[in-house]
XYZ file of C-alpha atoms in Angstrom:
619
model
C -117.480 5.062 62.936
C -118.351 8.348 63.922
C -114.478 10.660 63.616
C -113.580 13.876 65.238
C -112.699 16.270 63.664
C -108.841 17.332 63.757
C -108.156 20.837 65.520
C -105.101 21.467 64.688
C -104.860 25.215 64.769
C -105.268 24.263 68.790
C -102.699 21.490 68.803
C -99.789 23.096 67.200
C -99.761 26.194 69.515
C -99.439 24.343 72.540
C -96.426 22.391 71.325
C -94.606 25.462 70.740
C -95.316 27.009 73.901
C -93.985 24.011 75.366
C -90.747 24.062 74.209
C -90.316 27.296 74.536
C -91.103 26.726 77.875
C -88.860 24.006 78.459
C -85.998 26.057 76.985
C -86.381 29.152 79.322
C -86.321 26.610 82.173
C -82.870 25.323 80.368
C -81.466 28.711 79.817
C -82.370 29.671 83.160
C -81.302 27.226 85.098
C -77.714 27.557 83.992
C -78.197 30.928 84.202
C -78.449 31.258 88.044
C -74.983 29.715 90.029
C -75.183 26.681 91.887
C -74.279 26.143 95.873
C -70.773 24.188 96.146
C -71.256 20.508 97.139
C -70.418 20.099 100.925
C -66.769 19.279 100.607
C -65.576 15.250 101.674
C -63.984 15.934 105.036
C -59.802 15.272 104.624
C -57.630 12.965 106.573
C -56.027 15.027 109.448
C -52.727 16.238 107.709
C -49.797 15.344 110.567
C -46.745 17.386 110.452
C -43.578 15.729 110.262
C -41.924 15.322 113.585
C -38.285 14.756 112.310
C -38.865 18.618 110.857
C -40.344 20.280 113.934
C -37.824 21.957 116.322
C -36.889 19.249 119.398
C -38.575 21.620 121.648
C -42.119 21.145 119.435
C -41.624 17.962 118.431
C -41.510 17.190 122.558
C -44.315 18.901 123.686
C -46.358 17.746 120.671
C -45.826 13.723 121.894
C -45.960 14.889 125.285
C -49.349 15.930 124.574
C -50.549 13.580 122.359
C -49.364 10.714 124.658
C -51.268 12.170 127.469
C -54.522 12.064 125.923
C -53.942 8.631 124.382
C -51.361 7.010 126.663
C -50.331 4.200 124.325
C -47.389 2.370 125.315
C -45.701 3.116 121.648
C -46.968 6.933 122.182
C -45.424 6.486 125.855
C -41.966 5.737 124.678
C -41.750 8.011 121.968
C -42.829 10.928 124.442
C -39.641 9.942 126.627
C -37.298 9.715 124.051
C -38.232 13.253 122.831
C -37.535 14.843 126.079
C -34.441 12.627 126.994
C -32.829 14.040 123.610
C -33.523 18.037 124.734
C -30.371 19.511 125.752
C -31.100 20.274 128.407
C -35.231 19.117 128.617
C -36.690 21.509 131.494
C -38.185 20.138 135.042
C -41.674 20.608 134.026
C -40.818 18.021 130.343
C -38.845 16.352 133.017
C -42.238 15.986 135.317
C -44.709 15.210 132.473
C -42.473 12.250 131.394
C -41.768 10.995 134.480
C -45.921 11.161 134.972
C -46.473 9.256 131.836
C -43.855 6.526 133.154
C -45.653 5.638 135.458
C -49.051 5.398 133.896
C -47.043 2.674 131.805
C -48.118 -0.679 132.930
C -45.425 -2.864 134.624
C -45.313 -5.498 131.788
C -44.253 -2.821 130.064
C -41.518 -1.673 132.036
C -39.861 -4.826 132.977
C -37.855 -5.228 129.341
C -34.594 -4.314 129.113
C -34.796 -1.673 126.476
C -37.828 -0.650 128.743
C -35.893 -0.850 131.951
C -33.366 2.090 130.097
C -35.512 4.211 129.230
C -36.610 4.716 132.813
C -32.907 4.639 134.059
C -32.433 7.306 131.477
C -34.981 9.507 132.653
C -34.381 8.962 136.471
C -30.574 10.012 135.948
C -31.531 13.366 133.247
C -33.657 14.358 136.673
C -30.277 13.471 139.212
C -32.136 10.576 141.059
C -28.858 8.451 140.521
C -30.571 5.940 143.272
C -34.013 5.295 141.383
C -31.875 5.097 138.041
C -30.033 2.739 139.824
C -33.075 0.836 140.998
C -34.543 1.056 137.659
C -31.552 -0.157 135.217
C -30.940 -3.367 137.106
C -28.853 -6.107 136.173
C -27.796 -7.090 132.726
C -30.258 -9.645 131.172
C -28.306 -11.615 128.103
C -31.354 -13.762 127.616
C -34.086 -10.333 127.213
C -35.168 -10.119 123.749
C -35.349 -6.456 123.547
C -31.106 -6.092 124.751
C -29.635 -5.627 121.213
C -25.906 -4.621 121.060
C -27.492 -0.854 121.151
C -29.430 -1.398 124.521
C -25.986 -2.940 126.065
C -24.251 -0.163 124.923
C -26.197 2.423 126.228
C -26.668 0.670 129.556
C -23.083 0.224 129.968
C -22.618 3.972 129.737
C -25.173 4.322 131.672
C -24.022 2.135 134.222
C -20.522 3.797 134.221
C -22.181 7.475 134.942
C -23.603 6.368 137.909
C -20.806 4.869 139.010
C -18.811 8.255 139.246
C -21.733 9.544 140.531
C -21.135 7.775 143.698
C -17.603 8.232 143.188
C -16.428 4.426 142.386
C -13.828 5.646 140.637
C -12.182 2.014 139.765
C -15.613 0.316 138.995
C -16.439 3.267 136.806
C -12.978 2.767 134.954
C -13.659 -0.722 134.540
C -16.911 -0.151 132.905
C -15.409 2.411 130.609
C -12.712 0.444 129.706
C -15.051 -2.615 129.196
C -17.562 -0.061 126.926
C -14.698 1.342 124.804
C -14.071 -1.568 122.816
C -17.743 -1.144 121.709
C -17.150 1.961 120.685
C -15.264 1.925 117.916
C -18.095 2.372 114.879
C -19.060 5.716 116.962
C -16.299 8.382 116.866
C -17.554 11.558 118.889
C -19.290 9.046 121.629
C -15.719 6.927 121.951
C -14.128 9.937 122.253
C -15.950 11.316 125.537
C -15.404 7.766 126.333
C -11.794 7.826 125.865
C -11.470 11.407 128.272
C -13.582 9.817 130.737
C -11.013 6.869 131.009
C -8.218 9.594 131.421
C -9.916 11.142 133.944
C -10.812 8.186 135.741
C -7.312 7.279 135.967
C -6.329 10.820 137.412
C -9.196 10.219 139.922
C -7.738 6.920 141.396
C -5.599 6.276 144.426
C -2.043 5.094 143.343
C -3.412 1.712 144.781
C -6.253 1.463 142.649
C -4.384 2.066 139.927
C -1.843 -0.745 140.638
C -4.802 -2.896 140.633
C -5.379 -2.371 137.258
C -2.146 -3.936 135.997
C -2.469 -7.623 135.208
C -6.297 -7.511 136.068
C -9.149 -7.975 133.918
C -10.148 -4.519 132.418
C -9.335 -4.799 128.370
C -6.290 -2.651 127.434
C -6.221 -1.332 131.477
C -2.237 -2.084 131.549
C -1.276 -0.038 128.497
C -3.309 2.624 129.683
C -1.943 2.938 133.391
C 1.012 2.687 131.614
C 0.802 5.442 129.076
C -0.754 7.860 132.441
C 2.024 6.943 134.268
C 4.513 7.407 131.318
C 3.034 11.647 130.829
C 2.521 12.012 134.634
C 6.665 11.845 134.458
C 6.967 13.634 132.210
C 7.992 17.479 132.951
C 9.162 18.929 129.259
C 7.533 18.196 125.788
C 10.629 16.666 124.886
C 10.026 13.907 127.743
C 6.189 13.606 126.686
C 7.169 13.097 123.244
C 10.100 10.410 124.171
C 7.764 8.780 126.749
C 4.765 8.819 123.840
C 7.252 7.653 121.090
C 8.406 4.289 123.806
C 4.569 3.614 124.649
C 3.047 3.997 120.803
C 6.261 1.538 119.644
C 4.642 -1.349 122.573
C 1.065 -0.858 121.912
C 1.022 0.739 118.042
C -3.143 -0.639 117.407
C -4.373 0.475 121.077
C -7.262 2.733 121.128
C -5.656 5.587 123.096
C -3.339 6.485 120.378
C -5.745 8.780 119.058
C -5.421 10.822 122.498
C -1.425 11.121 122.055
C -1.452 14.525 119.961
C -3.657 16.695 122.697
C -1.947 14.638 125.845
C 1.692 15.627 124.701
C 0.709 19.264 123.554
C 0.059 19.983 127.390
C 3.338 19.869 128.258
C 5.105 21.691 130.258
C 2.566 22.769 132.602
C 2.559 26.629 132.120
C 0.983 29.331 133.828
C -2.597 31.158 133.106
C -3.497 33.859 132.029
C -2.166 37.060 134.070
C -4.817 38.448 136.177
C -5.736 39.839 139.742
C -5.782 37.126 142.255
C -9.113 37.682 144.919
C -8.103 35.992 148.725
C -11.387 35.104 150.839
C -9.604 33.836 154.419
C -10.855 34.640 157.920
C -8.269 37.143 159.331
C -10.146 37.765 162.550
C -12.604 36.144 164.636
C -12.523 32.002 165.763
C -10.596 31.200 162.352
C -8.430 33.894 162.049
C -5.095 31.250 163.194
C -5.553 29.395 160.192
C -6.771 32.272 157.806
C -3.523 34.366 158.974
C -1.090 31.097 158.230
C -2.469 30.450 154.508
C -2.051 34.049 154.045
C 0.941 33.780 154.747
C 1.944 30.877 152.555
C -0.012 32.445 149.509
C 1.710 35.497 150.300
C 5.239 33.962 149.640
C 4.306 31.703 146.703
C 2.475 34.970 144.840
C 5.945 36.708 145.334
C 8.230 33.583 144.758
C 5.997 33.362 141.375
C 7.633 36.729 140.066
C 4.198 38.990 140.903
C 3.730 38.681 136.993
C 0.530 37.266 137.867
C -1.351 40.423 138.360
C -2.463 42.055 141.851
C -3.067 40.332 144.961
C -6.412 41.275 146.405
C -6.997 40.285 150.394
C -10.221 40.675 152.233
C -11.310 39.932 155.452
C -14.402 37.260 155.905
C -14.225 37.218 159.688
C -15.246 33.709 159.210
C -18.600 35.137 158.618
C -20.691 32.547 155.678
C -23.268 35.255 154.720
C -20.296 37.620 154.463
C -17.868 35.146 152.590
C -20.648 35.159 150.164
C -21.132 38.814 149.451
C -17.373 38.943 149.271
C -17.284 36.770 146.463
C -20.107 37.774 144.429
C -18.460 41.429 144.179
C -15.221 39.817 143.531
C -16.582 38.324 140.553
C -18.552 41.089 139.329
C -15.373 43.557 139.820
C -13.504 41.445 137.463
C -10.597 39.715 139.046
C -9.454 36.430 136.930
C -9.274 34.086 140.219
C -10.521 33.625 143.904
C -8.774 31.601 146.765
C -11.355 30.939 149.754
C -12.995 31.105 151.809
C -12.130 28.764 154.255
C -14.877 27.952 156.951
C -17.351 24.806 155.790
C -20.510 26.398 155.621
C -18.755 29.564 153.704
C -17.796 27.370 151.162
C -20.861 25.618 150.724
C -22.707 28.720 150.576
C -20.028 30.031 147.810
C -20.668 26.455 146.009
C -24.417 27.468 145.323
C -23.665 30.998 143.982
C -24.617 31.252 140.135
C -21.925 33.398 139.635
C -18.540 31.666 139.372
C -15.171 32.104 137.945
C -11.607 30.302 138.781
C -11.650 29.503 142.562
C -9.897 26.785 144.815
C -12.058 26.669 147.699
C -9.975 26.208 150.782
C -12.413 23.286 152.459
C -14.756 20.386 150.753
C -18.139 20.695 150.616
C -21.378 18.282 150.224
C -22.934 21.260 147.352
C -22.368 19.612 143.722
C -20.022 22.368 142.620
C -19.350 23.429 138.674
C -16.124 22.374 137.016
C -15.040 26.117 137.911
C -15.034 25.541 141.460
C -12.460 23.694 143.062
C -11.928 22.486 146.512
C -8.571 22.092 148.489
C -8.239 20.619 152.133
C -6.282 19.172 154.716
C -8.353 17.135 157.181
C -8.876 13.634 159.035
C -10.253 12.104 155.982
C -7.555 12.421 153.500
C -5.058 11.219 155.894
C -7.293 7.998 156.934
C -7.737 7.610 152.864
C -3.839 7.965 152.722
C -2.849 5.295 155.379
C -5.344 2.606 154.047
C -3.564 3.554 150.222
C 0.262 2.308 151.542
C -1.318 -0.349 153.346
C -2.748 -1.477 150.734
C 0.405 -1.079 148.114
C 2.577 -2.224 151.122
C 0.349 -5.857 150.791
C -0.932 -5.269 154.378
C -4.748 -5.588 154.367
C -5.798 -6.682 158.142
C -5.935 -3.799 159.724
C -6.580 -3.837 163.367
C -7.875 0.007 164.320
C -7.615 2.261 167.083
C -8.955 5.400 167.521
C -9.835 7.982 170.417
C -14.164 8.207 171.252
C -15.400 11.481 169.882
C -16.178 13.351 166.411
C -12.505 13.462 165.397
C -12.431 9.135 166.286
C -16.098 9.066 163.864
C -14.768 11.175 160.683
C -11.225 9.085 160.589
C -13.351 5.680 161.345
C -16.035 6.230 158.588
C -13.200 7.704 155.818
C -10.903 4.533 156.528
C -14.020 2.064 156.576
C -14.905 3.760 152.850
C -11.586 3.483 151.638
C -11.144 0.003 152.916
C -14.797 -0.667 151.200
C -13.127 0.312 147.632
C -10.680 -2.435 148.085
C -13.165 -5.031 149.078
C -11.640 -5.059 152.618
C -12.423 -3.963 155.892
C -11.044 -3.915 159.095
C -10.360 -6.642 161.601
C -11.959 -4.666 164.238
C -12.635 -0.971 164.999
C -11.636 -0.469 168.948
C -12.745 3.199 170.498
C -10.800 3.688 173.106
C -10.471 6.548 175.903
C -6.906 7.684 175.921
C -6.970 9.111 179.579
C -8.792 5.939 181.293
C -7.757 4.088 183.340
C -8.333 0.995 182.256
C -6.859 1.145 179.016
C -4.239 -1.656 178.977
C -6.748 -3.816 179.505
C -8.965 -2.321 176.469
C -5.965 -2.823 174.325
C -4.682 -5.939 175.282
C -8.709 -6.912 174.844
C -8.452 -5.632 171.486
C -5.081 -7.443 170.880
C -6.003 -10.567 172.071
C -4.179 -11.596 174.636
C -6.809 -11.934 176.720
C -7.885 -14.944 174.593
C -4.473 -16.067 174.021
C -3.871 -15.978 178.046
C -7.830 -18.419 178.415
C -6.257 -20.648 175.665
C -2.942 -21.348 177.573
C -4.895 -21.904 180.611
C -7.655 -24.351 179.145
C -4.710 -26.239 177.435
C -3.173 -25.977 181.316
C -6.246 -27.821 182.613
C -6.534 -30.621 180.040
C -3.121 -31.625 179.928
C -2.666 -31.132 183.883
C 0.343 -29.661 183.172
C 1.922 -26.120 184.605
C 2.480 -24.457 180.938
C 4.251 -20.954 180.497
C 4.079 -19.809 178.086
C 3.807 -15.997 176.380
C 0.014 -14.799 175.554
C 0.398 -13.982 171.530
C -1.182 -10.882 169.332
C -4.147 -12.094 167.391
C -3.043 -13.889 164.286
C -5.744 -12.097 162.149
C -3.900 -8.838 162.221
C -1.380 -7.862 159.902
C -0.963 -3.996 160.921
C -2.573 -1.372 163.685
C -3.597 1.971 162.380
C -3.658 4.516 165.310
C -5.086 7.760 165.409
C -4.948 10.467 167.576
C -2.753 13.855 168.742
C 0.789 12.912 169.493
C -0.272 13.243 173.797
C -3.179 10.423 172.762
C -1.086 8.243 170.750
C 1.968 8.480 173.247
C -0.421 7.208 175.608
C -1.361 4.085 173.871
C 1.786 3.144 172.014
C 3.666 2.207 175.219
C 0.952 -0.479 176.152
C 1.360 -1.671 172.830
C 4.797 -2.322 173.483
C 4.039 -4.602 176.882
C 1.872 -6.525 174.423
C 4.383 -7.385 172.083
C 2.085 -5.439 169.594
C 4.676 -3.014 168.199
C 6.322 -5.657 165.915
C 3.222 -5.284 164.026
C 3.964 -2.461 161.364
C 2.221 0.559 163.101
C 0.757 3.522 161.447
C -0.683 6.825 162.014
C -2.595 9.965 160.626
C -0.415 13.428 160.779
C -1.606 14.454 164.096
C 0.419 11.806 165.799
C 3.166 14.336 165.296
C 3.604 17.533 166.419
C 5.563 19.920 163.705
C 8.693 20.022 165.686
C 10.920 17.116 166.625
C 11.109 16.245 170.208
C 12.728 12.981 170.373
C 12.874 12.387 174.516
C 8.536 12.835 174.256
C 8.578 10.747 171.476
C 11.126 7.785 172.062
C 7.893 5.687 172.103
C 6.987 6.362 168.856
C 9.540 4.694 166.917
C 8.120 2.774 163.944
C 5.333 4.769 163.584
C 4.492 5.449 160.037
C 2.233 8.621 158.786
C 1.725 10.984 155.742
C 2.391 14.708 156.281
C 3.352 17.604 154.341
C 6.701 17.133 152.684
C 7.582 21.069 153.840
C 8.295 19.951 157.046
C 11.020 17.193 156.956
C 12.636 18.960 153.089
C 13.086 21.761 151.866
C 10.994 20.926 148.229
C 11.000 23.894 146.711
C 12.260 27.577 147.299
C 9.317 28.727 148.476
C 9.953 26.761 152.125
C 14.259 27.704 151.883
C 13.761 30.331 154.611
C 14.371 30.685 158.367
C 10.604 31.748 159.292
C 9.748 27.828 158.599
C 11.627 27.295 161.997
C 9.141 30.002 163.852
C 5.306 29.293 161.789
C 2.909 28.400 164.834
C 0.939 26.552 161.507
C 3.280 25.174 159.046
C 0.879 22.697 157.469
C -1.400 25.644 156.657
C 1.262 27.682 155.529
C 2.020 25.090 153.091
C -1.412 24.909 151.975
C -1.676 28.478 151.269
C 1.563 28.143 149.155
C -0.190 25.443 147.242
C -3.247 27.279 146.614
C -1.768 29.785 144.911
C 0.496 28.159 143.134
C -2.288 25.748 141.644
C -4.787 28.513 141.305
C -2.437 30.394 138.639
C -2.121 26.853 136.833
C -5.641 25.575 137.120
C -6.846 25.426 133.473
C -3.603 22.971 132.288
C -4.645 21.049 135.598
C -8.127 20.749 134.689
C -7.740 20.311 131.064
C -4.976 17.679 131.228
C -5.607 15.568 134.629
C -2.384 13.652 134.364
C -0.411 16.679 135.216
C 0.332 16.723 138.712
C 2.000 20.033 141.283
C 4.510 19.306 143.874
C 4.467 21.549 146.204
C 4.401 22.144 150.319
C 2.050 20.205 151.574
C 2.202 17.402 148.772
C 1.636 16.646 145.549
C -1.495 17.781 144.108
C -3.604 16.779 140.794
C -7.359 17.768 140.235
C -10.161 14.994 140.309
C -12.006 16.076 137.673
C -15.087 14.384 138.464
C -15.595 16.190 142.011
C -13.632 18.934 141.348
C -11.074 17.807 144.156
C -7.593 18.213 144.413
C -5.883 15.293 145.537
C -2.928 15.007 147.268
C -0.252 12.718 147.946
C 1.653 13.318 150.511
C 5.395 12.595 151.802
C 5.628 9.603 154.404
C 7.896 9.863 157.803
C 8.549 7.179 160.165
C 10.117 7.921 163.699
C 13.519 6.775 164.440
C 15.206 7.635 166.979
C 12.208 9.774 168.632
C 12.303 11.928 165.279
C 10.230 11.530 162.100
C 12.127 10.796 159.148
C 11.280 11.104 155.278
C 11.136 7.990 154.104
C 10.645 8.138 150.470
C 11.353 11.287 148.844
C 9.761 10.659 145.657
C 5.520 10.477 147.032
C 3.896 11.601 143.341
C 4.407 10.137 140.008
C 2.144 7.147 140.512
């Protein structure tokens, strides 16, 4: 075997050169820094919502539910805004957008159904909220006792949104019971009930007593008990007699803050600002209530600070700028203006303090504005009131054709509407025509009643007399009209036997003065007027120059308006309270911002109106 020879002087070298090798490459290597490893991309961290700001936390579902419109997303979105205080038009808008993306499976549950209502009514649409809220469902899986709640309350606001003041009540008093677990939320509750009850007409309230609303009779009775009331001392005897009858009932807790408003005391001193029309087509009426505020701010003492007049010439644009420097120079009250579209444009103003506005007004005003009126449609509301507490509730109507005839005829219709009733029949007549005998015997029914006798005639073959009789439907006639109108139609009332029917009338049926030969006719004819004219109520009306005013209801009113514009925070603050003064007795809806007044009642005997129940308020 042929062998080769070893070199290992060769071999060895290499070997070492290797290493080495390999061991630079080593040291090197972790000589020289490495890249970083592309980092693992992260979840997306989400803030958390219940930390952000309401403002954030809304636009941040807002936008998230826009660009992925879930249902869940949808609803959470909604919520967000609806719990901004208050959430601007454009959240407003972008919610209302993504409502309606939602599809309509998803908007026909209750809790779903809500939530829409809830954001119709935080944008004013009271009618879509309405529309959207619908009835109660007991059978809806989604209507926990939560949902009910909420769309009780719900239910109640828009009630006194469209001013159903006794349906409203009923839903409060109906909710409060469910309250109990919540304290701040049964609160508000509780001061809505109070001034739902200060909103009602004296009939409405009498409804409440022995109806169905829970606790409804202890709490008419504990309004009526403070409305009494003129001292503490009577508040806290009337509050002791009513917690000793009803010791567990909820509006206990409202005792402390009721009674501590008594007596009604004056504001603040401060200049009093008057707004009237003392020239141009108004300047009658502006000159009369200046008159009467004129005498009240003196019978008051003139404690009250200064008494500030200025002429609006029945001008709106003018009435306006009046008012806005008026408030900017600092005075602590305005009366006025007085013409309708003066007022209205005052009711818009941004700038407000104190003010009794001396006409209503269709312009949502704020709780600082106040309006005070005499006109057709408190009167109708008045006479279809004491019908109604009188039991009468058949009214047969009759009023003269024209705009006065509409406003009375749509005011009593409404007011007949809250009582579930309306009238027999609505008969326009034309005072001065000469066919109106027949028009009101038409409307009467003896015209029928005379074709009944005679068919009866005609079967029987017999030659009956006998007297045609007043429709049997009709349990009183409310007339309407000055007193030249109405003297023309009561008489042919009379030859109809109508006039044993109880008979009433709105103010204008009577002139201001007695004049019993012109108004013989009228006897039995029952109206509401201002008490200043048939008593002497207060000492603002004990003078002679009563005898000579060309306007005495106005005169009154201008009395009243100051007088309850240097009391108007106890009146707002504590609805019960009520002001008797010359044209009635006033209290503040605090839900429209309306006084309210009840007025005295006359009947005419003898040619002459007579007072026929001196004590109007208190109800």
């Amino acid at each position: 075997m042929t062998r080769i020879p070893e070199r290992a002087g060769h071999t060895r070298p290499l070997s070492r050169l290797a290493l080495l090798l390999l061991a630079t490459a080593i040291v090197v290597g972790c000589a020289t820094p490495r890249p970083d490893p592309e980092p693992t991309p992260d979840a997306e961290v989400r803030p958390d919502l219940a930390e952000l700001p309401p403002e954030v936390r809304a636009s941040l579902l807002l936008s998230e539910a826009r660009s992925r419109p879930e249902p869940d997303l949808v609803r959470r979105a909604i919520e967000a805004v609806l719990a901004l205080d208050p959430a601007t038009p454009d959240q407003l808008d972008r919610a209302e957008a993504l409502w309606a993306e939602l599809p309509d499976a998803e908007r026909d549950t209750q809790e779903a159904r809500l939530l829409g209502a809830r954001l119709a009514a935080a944008q004013r649409d009271w009618e879509l909220a309405r529309e959207r809220l619908g009835a109660d469902d007991p059978d809806d899986p989604t209507r926990s006792p939560e949902i009910y709640r909420q769309g009780l309350a719900l239910h109640a606001r828009m009630l006194e949104q469209e001013s159903q003041w006794y349906q409203a009540l009923d839903t409060r008093l109906r909710l409060d019971r469910l309250l109990i677990m919540e304290p701040d939320t049964h609160a508000e509750n509780q001061q809505r009930i109070w001034g739902l009850l200060a909103a009602l007409r004296p009939a409405q309230r009498d409804r409440i007593v022995g109806n169905h609303p829970p606790d409804g009779d202890a709490w008419v009775s504990l309004f009526r008990l403070l409305r009494a009331a003129d001292t503490e001392e009577q508040a806290h005897l009337a509050a002791g007699l009513w917690r000793e009858r009803h010791p567990a009932h909820p509006a206990n807790s409202l005792l402390p803050e009721l009674v501590a408003s008594h007596p009604l005391v004056a504001d603040a001193p401060g200049d009093t600002l008057v707004l009237l029309p003392l020239s141009g087509d108004l300047a009658a009426l502006g000159n009369a209530i200046l008159d009467g505020i004129t005498r009240a701010y003196y019978a008051e003492g003139g404690g009250n600070g200064r008494l500030i007049v200025r002429d609006t010439r029945g001008e709106p644009d003018g009435a306006a700028a009046l008012y806005r420097r008026g408030v900017d120079s600092g005075v602590a009250r305005i009366i006025g203006p007085l013409r309708r579209e003066s007022v209205s444009q005052v009711a818009a103003s941004d700038q407000t303090l104190p003010t009794i506005l001396l006409n209503r007004t269709e312009v949502s005003t704020p709780s600082e504005l106040t309006t005070l009126a005499l006109n057709p449609e408190e009167d109708a509301r008045a006479v279809a009131d004491r019908a109604a507490r009188a039991g009468w509730h058949h009214p047969l109507v009759l009023l003269p054709e024209g705009a006065f005839g509409d406003r009375v005829a749509s005011a009593f219709r409404a007011a007949l509407a809250d009582e579930d009733r309306r009238p027999r029949d609505v008969i326009r007549i034309q005072p001065s025509a000469g066919e109106l005998n027949a028009t009101i015997g038409n409307a009467l029914g003896i015209q029928q009643s005379e074709a009944r006798i005679r068919g009866v005639a005609r079967r029987t073959g017999l030659e009956l007399e006998g007297d045609p009789q007043v429709r049997a439907d009709v349990d009183h006639l409310f007339i309407a009209g000055t007193a030249p109108q109405v003297r023309r139609i009561v008489p042919h009332l009379h030859f109809h036997r109508a006039s044993q029917l109880p008979m009433m009338a709105t103010p204008h049926v009577y002139s201001g003065r007695p004049d019993a030969d012109r108004d013989a006719d009228l006897n039995g004819i029952v109206f509401p007027d201002t008490p200043r004219l048939f008593d002497r109520v207060s000492p603002l009306a004990n003078d002679e120059q009563a005898r000579d005013e060309a306007l005495p209801r106005f005169v009154a009113l201008g009395m009243d308006a100051m007088r309850l514009s240097l009391r108007q925070d106890g009146l707002r603050n504590a609805p019960h309270h009520q002001l008797t003064g010359g044209a009635g007795t006033w209290s503040l809806n605090p839900f429209n911002h309306e006084w309210v007044r009840e007025p005295a009642w006359a009947r005419f005997e003898g040619g002459e109106p007579r007072r026929i129940d001196v004590h109007a308020g208190g109800s």
